[in-house]
Short mmCIF file of C-alpha atoms in Angstrom, two decimals:
data_model
loop_
_atom_site.label_atom_id
_atom_site.label_comp_id
_atom_site.label_asym_id
_atom_site.label_seq_id
_atom_site.Cartn_x
_atom_site.Cartn_y
_atom_site.Cartn_z
CA ALA B 5 65.10 169.32 -32.65
CA GLN B 6 67.20 166.45 -33.74
CA SER B 7 65.42 163.21 -34.48
CA VAL B 8 66.32 159.68 -35.60
CA SER B 9 63.94 157.37 -37.49
CA GLN B 10 64.34 153.72 -37.75
CA HIS B 11 61.72 152.29 -40.20
CA ASN B 12 61.89 148.77 -39.36
CA HIS B 13 60.63 147.92 -35.97
CA HIS B 14 60.88 144.14 -36.21
CA VAL B 15 62.83 142.27 -38.69
CA ILE B 16 62.78 138.36 -38.94
CA LEU B 17 65.50 136.74 -40.98
CA SER B 18 66.91 133.25 -41.59
CA GLU B 19 70.57 132.54 -40.99
CA ALA B 20 72.81 133.61 -43.90
CA ALA B 21 70.27 136.12 -45.16
CA SER B 22 71.52 139.67 -45.73
CA LEU B 23 70.63 142.46 -43.47
CA GLU B 24 69.96 146.10 -43.99
CA LEU B 25 68.47 148.28 -41.26
CA GLY B 26 67.40 151.87 -42.24
CA CYS B 27 68.33 154.97 -40.20
CA ASN B 28 67.54 158.55 -41.09
CA TYR B 29 68.21 161.61 -39.05
CA SER B 30 67.13 165.10 -39.13
CA TYR B 31 69.82 167.61 -38.34
CA GLY B 32 71.39 170.12 -40.60
CA GLY B 33 74.79 170.52 -38.96
CA THR B 34 77.72 168.25 -38.36
CA VAL B 35 76.68 164.93 -36.85
CA ASN B 36 78.30 162.03 -35.43
CA LEU B 37 76.49 158.71 -36.12
CA PHE B 38 76.37 155.46 -34.09
CA TRP B 39 74.76 152.03 -34.18
CA TYR B 40 74.46 150.28 -30.74
CA VAL B 41 73.26 146.82 -30.22
CA GLN B 42 71.64 145.26 -27.25
CA TYR B 43 71.76 141.51 -26.93
CA PRO B 44 69.14 139.97 -24.66
CA GLY B 45 69.98 140.78 -20.93
CA GLN B 46 73.10 142.65 -21.83
CA HIS B 47 74.28 146.32 -21.87
CA LEU B 48 74.07 148.47 -24.93
CA GLN B 49 77.22 148.05 -26.97
CA LEU B 50 78.69 150.15 -29.67
CA LEU B 51 78.71 148.46 -33.16
CA LEU B 52 80.31 151.11 -35.10
CA LYS B 53 80.55 154.93 -35.42
CA TYR B 54 81.03 157.60 -37.95
CA PHE B 55 82.74 160.81 -37.32
CA SER B 56 84.39 161.89 -40.48
CA GLY B 57 86.24 160.47 -43.51
CA ASP B 58 85.26 157.35 -45.37
CA PRO B 59 81.51 157.20 -45.34
CA LEU B 60 81.62 153.36 -45.43
CA VAL B 61 82.27 152.42 -41.87
CA LYS B 62 83.21 148.91 -40.73
CA GLY B 63 82.32 147.82 -37.20
CA ILE B 64 82.51 144.64 -35.13
CA LYS B 65 81.05 141.29 -35.93
CA GLY B 66 80.94 141.92 -39.66
CA PHE B 67 78.66 144.84 -39.64
CA GLU B 68 79.07 147.97 -41.71
CA ALA B 69 77.07 151.22 -42.35
CA GLU B 70 77.18 153.85 -45.06
CA PHE B 71 76.73 157.45 -44.26
CA ILE B 72 75.04 159.22 -47.17
CA LYS B 73 74.79 162.82 -46.32
CA SER B 74 72.44 163.81 -49.13
CA LYS B 75 69.91 161.36 -47.87
CA PHE B 76 70.50 161.99 -44.18
CA SER B 77 70.89 158.26 -43.80
CA PHE B 78 73.18 155.81 -42.05
CA ASN B 79 71.95 152.37 -42.89
CA LEU B 80 73.44 149.24 -41.08
CA ARG B 81 74.32 146.23 -43.18
CA LYS B 82 75.63 142.77 -42.80
CA PRO B 83 75.90 140.34 -45.79
CA SER B 84 75.18 137.17 -43.73
CA VAL B 85 73.47 137.14 -40.44
CA GLN B 86 73.93 134.55 -37.76
CA TRP B 87 71.48 133.37 -34.99
CA SER B 88 73.80 135.13 -32.53
CA ASP B 89 72.85 138.44 -34.13
CA THR B 90 69.48 138.26 -32.58
CA ALA B 91 69.31 141.60 -30.67
CA GLU B 92 67.82 144.99 -30.59
CA TYR B 93 69.69 147.67 -32.74
CA PHE B 94 69.62 151.40 -32.17
CA CYS B 95 70.75 154.11 -34.50
CA ALA B 96 71.93 157.26 -32.70
CA VAL B 97 73.15 160.72 -33.54
CA VAL B 98 75.18 163.14 -31.46
CA THR B 99 75.40 166.75 -32.20
CA GLY B 100 77.77 169.26 -31.02
CA PHE B 101 76.27 169.18 -27.57
CA GLN B 102 77.41 165.54 -27.03
CA LYS B 103 73.78 164.38 -26.47
CA LEU B 104 72.81 161.04 -28.01
CA VAL B 105 69.60 161.00 -29.61
CA PHE B 106 68.35 157.48 -30.18
CA GLY B 107 65.97 155.98 -32.73
CA THR B 108 63.24 153.76 -31.57
CA GLY B 109 65.16 150.61 -32.24
CA THR B 110 64.74 147.54 -34.41
CA ARG B 111 64.26 144.10 -33.04
CA LEU B 112 66.06 141.65 -35.17
CA LEU B 113 65.28 137.88 -34.81
CA VAL B 114 67.42 135.47 -36.76
CA SER B 115 66.07 131.99 -37.04
CA PRO B 116 68.47 129.15 -37.26
CA GLY L 30 85.89 148.89 -23.99
CA ALA L 31 85.56 150.86 -20.89
CA VAL L 32 83.20 149.63 -18.13
CA VAL L 33 80.29 151.47 -16.60
CA SER L 34 78.54 149.99 -13.60
CA GLN L 35 75.10 150.87 -12.62
CA HIS L 36 73.57 149.83 -9.29
CA PRO L 37 71.07 148.58 -8.40
CA SER L 38 70.03 146.57 -11.47
CA ARG L 39 66.46 146.32 -9.99
CA VAL L 40 64.61 148.07 -7.23
CA ILE L 41 61.06 148.07 -6.02
CA CYS L 42 59.95 150.87 -3.87
CA LYS L 43 56.75 152.14 -2.30
CA SER L 44 54.98 155.23 -3.56
CA GLY L 45 56.21 158.31 -1.86
CA THR L 46 59.65 157.09 -1.14
CA SER L 47 62.97 158.12 -2.83
CA VAL L 48 65.27 155.76 -4.71
CA LYS L 49 68.97 156.52 -5.56
CA ILE L 50 70.60 154.87 -8.66
CA GLU L 51 74.41 154.94 -8.94
CA CYS L 52 76.48 155.08 -12.15
CA ARG L 53 80.15 154.46 -11.92
CA SER L 54 82.86 154.48 -14.55
CA LEU L 55 85.31 151.85 -13.31
CA ASP L 56 88.35 152.34 -15.50
CA PHE L 57 88.15 155.84 -16.87
CA GLN L 58 87.27 159.43 -15.84
CA ALA L 59 83.85 160.39 -16.96
CA THR L 60 83.74 164.15 -17.55
CA THR L 61 80.12 163.70 -18.69
CA MET L 62 77.44 161.36 -17.74
CA PHE L 63 74.04 161.04 -19.32
CA TRP L 64 70.84 159.56 -17.80
CA TYR L 65 68.26 158.04 -20.05
CA ARG L 66 64.83 156.61 -19.53
CA GLN L 67 63.44 153.81 -21.60
CA PHE L 68 59.81 152.98 -21.77
CA PRO L 69 58.56 149.61 -22.97
CA LYS L 70 58.99 149.20 -26.70
CA GLN L 71 60.22 152.58 -27.10
CA SER L 72 63.65 154.21 -27.56
CA LEU L 73 65.85 155.64 -24.96
CA MET L 74 64.85 159.20 -23.93
CA LEU L 75 67.65 161.53 -22.62
CA MET L 76 66.63 162.95 -19.23
CA ALA L 77 69.67 165.02 -18.35
CA THR L 78 73.46 165.55 -18.93
CA SER L 79 75.78 166.01 -16.06
CA ASN L 80 79.32 167.35 -16.07
CA GLU L 81 81.56 166.74 -13.13
CA GLY L 82 81.33 169.55 -10.51
CA SER L 83 78.54 171.39 -12.19
CA LYS L 84 74.73 171.31 -12.16
CA ALA L 85 73.02 168.90 -14.56
CA THR L 86 71.33 170.10 -17.74
CA TYR L 87 67.77 168.72 -17.97
CA GLU L 88 65.88 168.06 -21.10
CA GLN L 89 62.57 169.77 -21.76
CA GLY L 90 59.81 168.16 -19.80
CA VAL L 91 61.97 166.47 -17.18
CA GLU L 92 61.35 167.66 -13.62
CA LYS L 93 64.57 168.60 -12.04
CA ASP L 94 63.19 168.61 -8.59
CA LYS L 95 61.91 165.13 -9.05
CA PHE L 96 64.99 163.49 -10.67
CA LEU L 97 67.96 164.84 -8.73
CA ILE L 98 71.29 164.26 -10.44
CA ASN L 99 74.65 164.62 -8.75
CA HIS L 100 77.95 164.30 -10.52
CA ALA L 101 80.39 164.92 -7.66
CA SER L 102 83.38 163.09 -8.92
CA LEU L 103 84.84 161.95 -12.24
CA THR L 104 83.75 158.38 -11.68
CA LEU L 105 80.31 158.66 -10.04
CA SER L 106 76.94 160.19 -10.86
CA THR L 107 73.69 159.52 -8.95
CA LEU L 108 70.11 159.80 -9.96
CA THR L 109 67.63 160.18 -7.20
CA VAL L 110 64.00 159.72 -7.99
CA THR L 111 62.22 161.64 -5.28
CA SER L 112 58.66 160.86 -4.00
CA ALA L 113 58.33 158.10 -6.48
CA HIS L 114 55.01 157.40 -8.10
CA PRO L 115 53.91 154.38 -10.14
CA GLU L 116 54.32 156.22 -13.34
CA ASP L 117 57.89 156.63 -12.59
CA SER L 118 58.34 152.90 -13.09
CA SER L 119 60.69 152.56 -15.91
CA PHE L 120 64.14 151.42 -16.98
CA TYR L 121 66.74 153.98 -16.34
CA ILE L 122 70.24 153.82 -18.06
CA CYS L 123 73.23 155.85 -17.53
CA SER L 124 76.18 156.41 -19.94
CA ALA L 125 79.57 157.92 -19.54
CA SER L 126 81.90 159.72 -21.78
CA SER L 127 85.47 161.02 -21.27
CA GLY L 128 85.05 163.87 -23.72
CA VAL L 129 83.67 165.38 -26.89
CA HIS L 130 83.67 162.98 -29.87
CA THR L 131 84.51 159.99 -27.79
CA GLU L 132 82.34 156.96 -27.29
CA ALA L 133 79.84 156.83 -24.49
CA PHE L 134 79.78 153.66 -22.58
CA PHE L 135 76.53 152.39 -21.00
CA GLY L 136 75.64 150.92 -17.67
CA GLN L 137 73.40 147.80 -17.51
CA GLY L 138 70.43 149.77 -16.55
CA THR L 139 68.09 149.80 -13.47
CA ARG L 140 64.51 148.59 -13.59
CA LEU L 141 62.54 150.73 -11.12
CA THR L 142 59.04 149.57 -10.10
CA VAL L 143 57.06 151.74 -7.89
CA VAL L 144 54.17 150.02 -6.03
#
């Protein structure tokens, strides 16, 4: 069965620090990959997605992610975080059956 | 992005009663809707996938007679938790998609507490 691993459960950073959140998936076929964010008290929102093409994907709010097929990874990065980036981040993969499989999430706390 | 509205956002019910949760796509036609359950400090677990006009497909381990899903129109899907028990207390989230390889939009979730 498909699975998604997020290695960092809690991350604490100071403003302006760089961020990288790890995501690995297990599925041998074609996958579509997503990063979602959930700000406190809000819906899940899409940060970025990868379907095909350039493996370096740019999303909203300065986030980007790189798909490395050989490593089954789709790590999320941001060069300089802000206090407003405090949220929970979920990596997800969808297979040909349209079902989203989520990782366990990473809680990011950015201190001002 | 598109809007998915989930109602109610919170509900408390007595053990043994049934609770219905609605998921509506407000500005697009959702051919597929998904129902997730999120346990505290855990990820979202897919419960079932519903396509408009057909029976829902349940994930392994999810009781279809307990979690009734109806997707009667392209804008509405409902999840009914029947004969609720305290262990059904959880956060239920729906998402809606208009097709394959398109983004799924999420509702705000429903916090169910069974007392």
